[in-house]
Amino acid sequence: MSDKEKKLIYVDNAATTKVSKSVIEAMLPYMETYYGNPSSQLYSLGREAKAALEKARQGVAELLGCDANEIIFTSGGTEADNWAIKGTAYATKGRHIITSKIEHHAILHTLDALIKQGFEVTYLDVYDNGIVRPEDLEKAIREDTILITVMYANNEIGTIQPIKALAEIARKHKIPFFTDAVQAVGKLPINVKELGVDMLSLSGHKIHAPKGIGALYIRKGVRLSNLIEGGGQERGKRSGTENVAGVIALEQALREAVADLTDKDKVGKLRDYLADKLIKIPYSRINGDIKNRLDENLNMSFEFIEGEGLIMLLDMNGICASTGSACSTSSLEPSHVLRALGLPHEICHGSLRISLSADNTFEEMDYIAEKVTWAVNRLRMMSPLYERKLKEERSK
Amino acid sequence: MSDKEKKLIYVDNAATTKVSKSVIEAMLPYMETYYGNPSSQLYSLGREAKAALEKARQGVAELLGCDANEIIFTSGGTEADNWAIKGTAYATKGRHIITSKIEHHAILHTLDALIKQGFEVTYLDVYDNGIVRPEDLEKAIREDTILITVMYANNEIGTIQPIKALAEIARKHKIPFFTDAVQAVGKLPINVKELGVDMLSLSGHKIHAPKGIGALYIRKGVRLSNLIEGGGQERGKRSGTENVAGVIALEQALREAVADLTDKDKVGKLRDYLADKLIKIPYSRINGDIKNRLDENLNMSFEFIEGEGLIMLLDMNGICASTGSACSTSSLEPSHVLRALGLPHEICHGSLRISLSADNTFEEMDYIAEKVTWAVNRLRMMSPLYERKLKEERSK
Amino acid sequence: MYSEKVMDHFANPHNVGEIENADGVGEVGNAKCGDIMKIYLKIKDDIIVDVKFKTFGCGAAIATSSMATELIKGKSVNEAVKLTNKAVIEALDGLPAPKIHCSVLAEEAVKAALADYYKKIGRDASDLMVCEGCCGSCDHHHE
Amino acid sequence: MYSEKVMDHFANPHNVGEIENADGVGEVGNAKCGDIMKIYLKIKDDIIVDVKFKTFGCGAAIATSSMATELIKGKSVNEAVKLTNKAVIEALDGLPAPKIHCSVLAEEAVKAALADYYKKIGRDASDLMVCEGCCGSCDHHHE
Ligand SMILES: Cc1ncc(COP(=O)(O)O)c(C=O)c1O
Ligand SMILES: Cc1ncc(COP(=O)(O)O)c(C=O)c1O
């Protein structure tokens, strides 16, 4: 195992990330030494915890371009997403919500729950490039629209939505605009004021902080009913003893990610280097817009094979990657994101998602390219679809 | 500061606890090495995370006497409390809920939110000893009662409720019974099956695990609507990437706490030793039942003084303790718990809560007794109420 | 949460005590609300030559009592009448929002003591009348 | 999630390939559902002397194909007809719940290939007819 560990190549950073050493170092004192409850303002240990919490909040706020009291910490991206949507739905009259077809399940399943309660949802198309068109949003708006929620960057294909343009339309119609920025934060330069969004969610474990911490930006003046009630922490908006160490970790991780944005070229170059190699595999394609996507993301389909087997063969070679394919989760449906691009089922099934971090290297890309090529070939040799294709070719 | 740190005496373990070394050691590998997403079942790093998660779930379940799939992890006690209550309220027809007057705000404020939506709540009395009477529950039950929620051990006065008897009444009437056991878990031997409860909440940071992790026991067959929707983690009941390191920490901490239960005598002896000294202060009293309370808890009132000043004077002497008094939080109301005991406001205001852990020592108790006596005296010398009292005495 | 000045005045409050045969005594607040302030004045030729207080209340209540007595000590009665809760807050380098009421109480305790003095010497004290309610519940936020 | 047996048969599947002029060929599933299994049989004197498969599908689909072909190799046609998805699951030391359908597919692929053989030699194949729907959607859980 220790041998295998050493060789592991992790390219599934859209699923989660390794907690960075500096982040662990930053958070440990808040478990071992400054472990006080930030609500215990009457003694040193509590005040120190509170001061650290508020300093971190200030840091996160500055990094996102907002005021400290517009940042509320949550247990992660999913809670923030649920809160933004349910909190708006329950605080507002009106029944109509607009979203896109390629949102994360934290959005879509929250909307499903609202639909059962009588809300109506319009799903904006993303065409074959995976990007929403602002004019479609304009057309979808109704009298009773109470929320527009479109993700910033997609978790599977990495496409970046025109949030600024979408938010502007929302503002024109005085409809709150929320963006799930879990995949975008730390990867794109973000200033919430310039973006013009009313709410924005983020998650620590996607940017080298631990799992179980996230945040919701709530622009001053936005009305939101509470999801979690209790001791009145987070200025009464989100109760529960604050995860101080987690917040410290989140701030540290975000600070590092934003600092790294300046030399982000590197990750993009790695990705392009790998893409150039993989696209040489016959009957392969890149899913989603080539330009308007995260530098970290590569999503490809290889015809005639199914993604799960591909990922398993890569795992056998120490590579951790993912697929949006049917059998990859307990559901048997192929990814709704790839389906939304209009891809036929068989192409959705054979998808591979590589999501990089700054820790990856060119050597790793070489190795990945070699192993993917090998694995695709191997699976094709077993595939009746490939057999059929070859026979068709021969008979031409 | 480092000098002060060394001398700190922490006796506010009901507020939060220091994360123990062994817990930190147990969780670190899941941030640094086995950082995979448990949903990523197709590669080693994800499977390892998942296996560790499920092993920890099994461990927690065994320690509580239930099946692994009856344990769902949450972001803490507050989320678990909100979920149990709202989840039941929204999944059931009927509008009436029964609780006690001394619940934590995570319960009371969640109920407040439901009351705004048309639910009705009956608050059971706790008399002057801080303990609910089962016959009162029997009387409070109505045709449309959908939930009974009574905490196991109180966070301020440590009184232990007759949960088994209460749960039995609930079962007789086929009404779900939930207990907030955040303060009881790890301090009392708990077997959920023997207790007969349908749901039970717990929180990591009260038992030397980090903040931001908790769990809800949900007996098989209990219907609960989801609070947080998304990727379908936790068997579709609580979405969001699992806080693997937090769960590992929680299991480790719970295991240690349960193992320590066998020599729990020690904490009780510390508490009694301190109580014997403090009760010698004139015009002092112990709040809440003397016998039916957590060994860890001592809650006293000192007449003629206000608790905040007392805590501040203790803080100046390196002692971290708490008060249920008016000014201790941003609210100006004295503790609803002390009020529920029927204590007059002035006595509620002068309360001191000492909550011990196994880390405390007899030497610390001596020091605390000395400093409390000094501080109470000092504040009394400034108190117009004490002045009046002395004059009354003299004129007798 | 408290400024250093507040902590100072809490840890070492000035003018704690009683004055026998005081020329003015004022007590405001009540135990139910968790704050009682009692101020004793010794006045000579309309000058406050000595002032003492006793306070039942939180840290801020003690600190504001200390500061308020300090601010009027040696002052003329006419100057002391002008003491505002704002002046007390400023002198303490600020107070947390939920503690503002303590400064109000301190202002009122001074006024009550002065009103007592006025009454004793037969001067009209009507503009010194203070709200006698529970400060937490009266809910009109001064400042 | 997968047993070692499944991983073994996925990593080193037995009987991958085609048989030219096979005596029976069966193909079930479709690309939409993400699984297609094609089985080729070589049969002599009602004995399956050779069997090969090609599968488009997940790891479990490949492993079940491998195991199913292994289980009928060398067997008589009458024995092969009795192959159940349960037998395949057991031989693989179990399958995760969402993968049970793969074993059903494997059983059906074997039956389809046998039906083709029956048809070729003029034997009645009606009791070998298989559900042609998409296994994910047909929703009747075998097992
Ligand atoms: C786009 C997007 N939104 C939301 C989430 C959920 O965040 P978390 O895992 O922190 O609950 C994720 C990741 O899982 C994501 O990629
Ligand atoms: C009895 C009780 N219930 C619930 C909670 C809330 O738990 P958490 O701090 O984990 O949100 C606490 C502690 O704050 C508590 O003492």
Short mmCIF file of N, CA, C and O and ligand atoms in Angstrom, two decimals, chain A residues 14 76-79 81 104 106 151 153 155 180 182-183 203 205-206, chain B residues 240-241, ligand 1:
data_model
loop_
_atom_site.label_atom_id
_atom_site.label_comp_id
_atom_site.label_asym_id
_atom_site.label_seq_id
_atom_site.Cartn_x
_atom_site.Cartn_y
_atom_site.Cartn_z
N ALA A 14 -11.80 18.04 -8.88
CA ALA A 14 -13.17 18.58 -8.88
C ALA A 14 -14.04 17.80 -7.89
O ALA A 14 -15.07 18.30 -7.44
N GLY A 76 -20.65 23.46 4.21
CA GLY A 76 -20.15 23.06 2.90
C GLY A 76 -20.97 23.68 1.78
O GLY A 76 -21.87 24.50 2.03
N GLY A 77 -20.63 23.29 0.57
CA GLY A 77 -21.31 23.83 -0.60
C GLY A 77 -22.77 23.42 -0.64
O GLY A 77 -23.66 24.22 -0.98
N THR A 78 -23.04 22.18 -0.28
CA THR A 78 -24.41 21.68 -0.37
C THR A 78 -25.34 22.44 0.57
O THR A 78 -26.44 22.84 0.17
N GLU A 79 -24.90 22.63 1.81
CA GLU A 79 -25.75 23.40 2.72
C GLU A 79 -25.96 24.82 2.21
O GLU A 79 -27.08 25.35 2.24
N ASP A 81 -25.92 25.89 -0.84
CA ASP A 81 -26.83 25.84 -1.99
C ASP A 81 -28.28 25.66 -1.53
O ASP A 81 -29.19 26.34 -2.00
N HIS A 104 -25.32 21.42 -10.33
CA HIS A 104 -24.99 20.31 -9.43
C HIS A 104 -26.27 19.80 -8.77
O HIS A 104 -27.25 20.54 -8.64
N ALA A 106 -26.86 19.42 -5.78
CA ALA A 106 -27.21 20.22 -4.59
C ALA A 106 -28.23 21.30 -4.97
O ALA A 106 -29.05 21.70 -4.16
N MET A 151 -25.01 28.18 -11.97
CA MET A 151 -23.68 27.92 -11.42
C MET A 151 -22.61 28.72 -12.16
O MET A 151 -22.78 29.06 -13.33
N ALA A 153 -19.06 27.78 -12.54
CA ALA A 153 -18.30 26.85 -13.39
C ALA A 153 -18.84 25.45 -13.13
O ALA A 153 -19.11 25.10 -11.99
N ASN A 155 -19.02 21.46 -12.67
CA ASN A 155 -18.14 20.49 -12.04
C ASN A 155 -17.70 19.37 -12.97
O ASN A 155 -16.66 18.77 -12.76
N ASP A 180 -23.87 29.20 -7.70
CA ASP A 180 -23.11 28.14 -7.06
C ASP A 180 -21.70 28.22 -7.63
O ASP A 180 -21.45 27.82 -8.76
N VAL A 182 -18.97 26.87 -6.28
CA VAL A 182 -18.13 25.87 -5.60
C VAL A 182 -16.93 25.48 -6.46
O VAL A 182 -15.83 25.29 -5.95
N GLN A 183 -17.13 25.36 -7.76
CA GLN A 183 -16.03 24.96 -8.63
C GLN A 183 -15.22 26.16 -9.15
O GLN A 183 -14.14 25.98 -9.68
N SER A 203 -17.11 26.13 -1.27
CA SER A 203 -16.85 24.96 -0.43
C SER A 203 -15.36 24.78 -0.22
O SER A 203 -14.57 24.85 -1.18
N HIS A 205 -13.49 22.09 0.66
CA HIS A 205 -12.74 20.90 0.26
C HIS A 205 -12.42 20.86 -1.22
O HIS A 205 -11.72 19.96 -1.68
N LYS A 206 -12.90 21.83 -1.98
CA LYS A 206 -12.54 21.90 -3.40
C LYS A 206 -11.28 22.73 -3.61
O LYS A 206 -10.76 22.82 -4.72
N GLY B 240 -24.21 16.26 0.75
CA GLY B 240 -23.01 17.06 1.01
C GLY B 240 -21.82 16.13 1.15
O GLY B 240 -21.94 15.08 1.80
N THR B 241 -20.69 16.49 0.57
CA THR B 241 -19.51 15.65 0.69
C THR B 241 -19.25 15.38 2.17
O THR B 241 -19.20 16.29 2.98
C1 LIG E 1 -20.76 22.75 -8.45
C2 LIG E 1 -20.88 22.14 -7.11
N1 LIG E 1 -21.84 22.56 -6.25
C3 LIG E 1 -21.98 22.04 -5.02
C4 LIG E 1 -21.17 21.03 -4.57
C5 LIG E 1 -21.38 20.48 -3.19
O1 LIG E 1 -20.42 20.97 -2.29
P1 LIG E 1 -20.04 20.12 -0.96
O2 LIG E 1 -19.37 18.89 -1.43
O3 LIG E 1 -19.14 21.03 -0.21
O4 LIG E 1 -21.30 19.83 -0.24
C6 LIG E 1 -20.15 20.54 -5.43
C7 LIG E 1 -19.23 19.45 -5.06
O5 LIG E 1 -19.58 18.39 -4.62
C8 LIG E 1 -20.01 21.11 -6.72
O6 LIG E 1 -19.08 20.68 -7.57
#
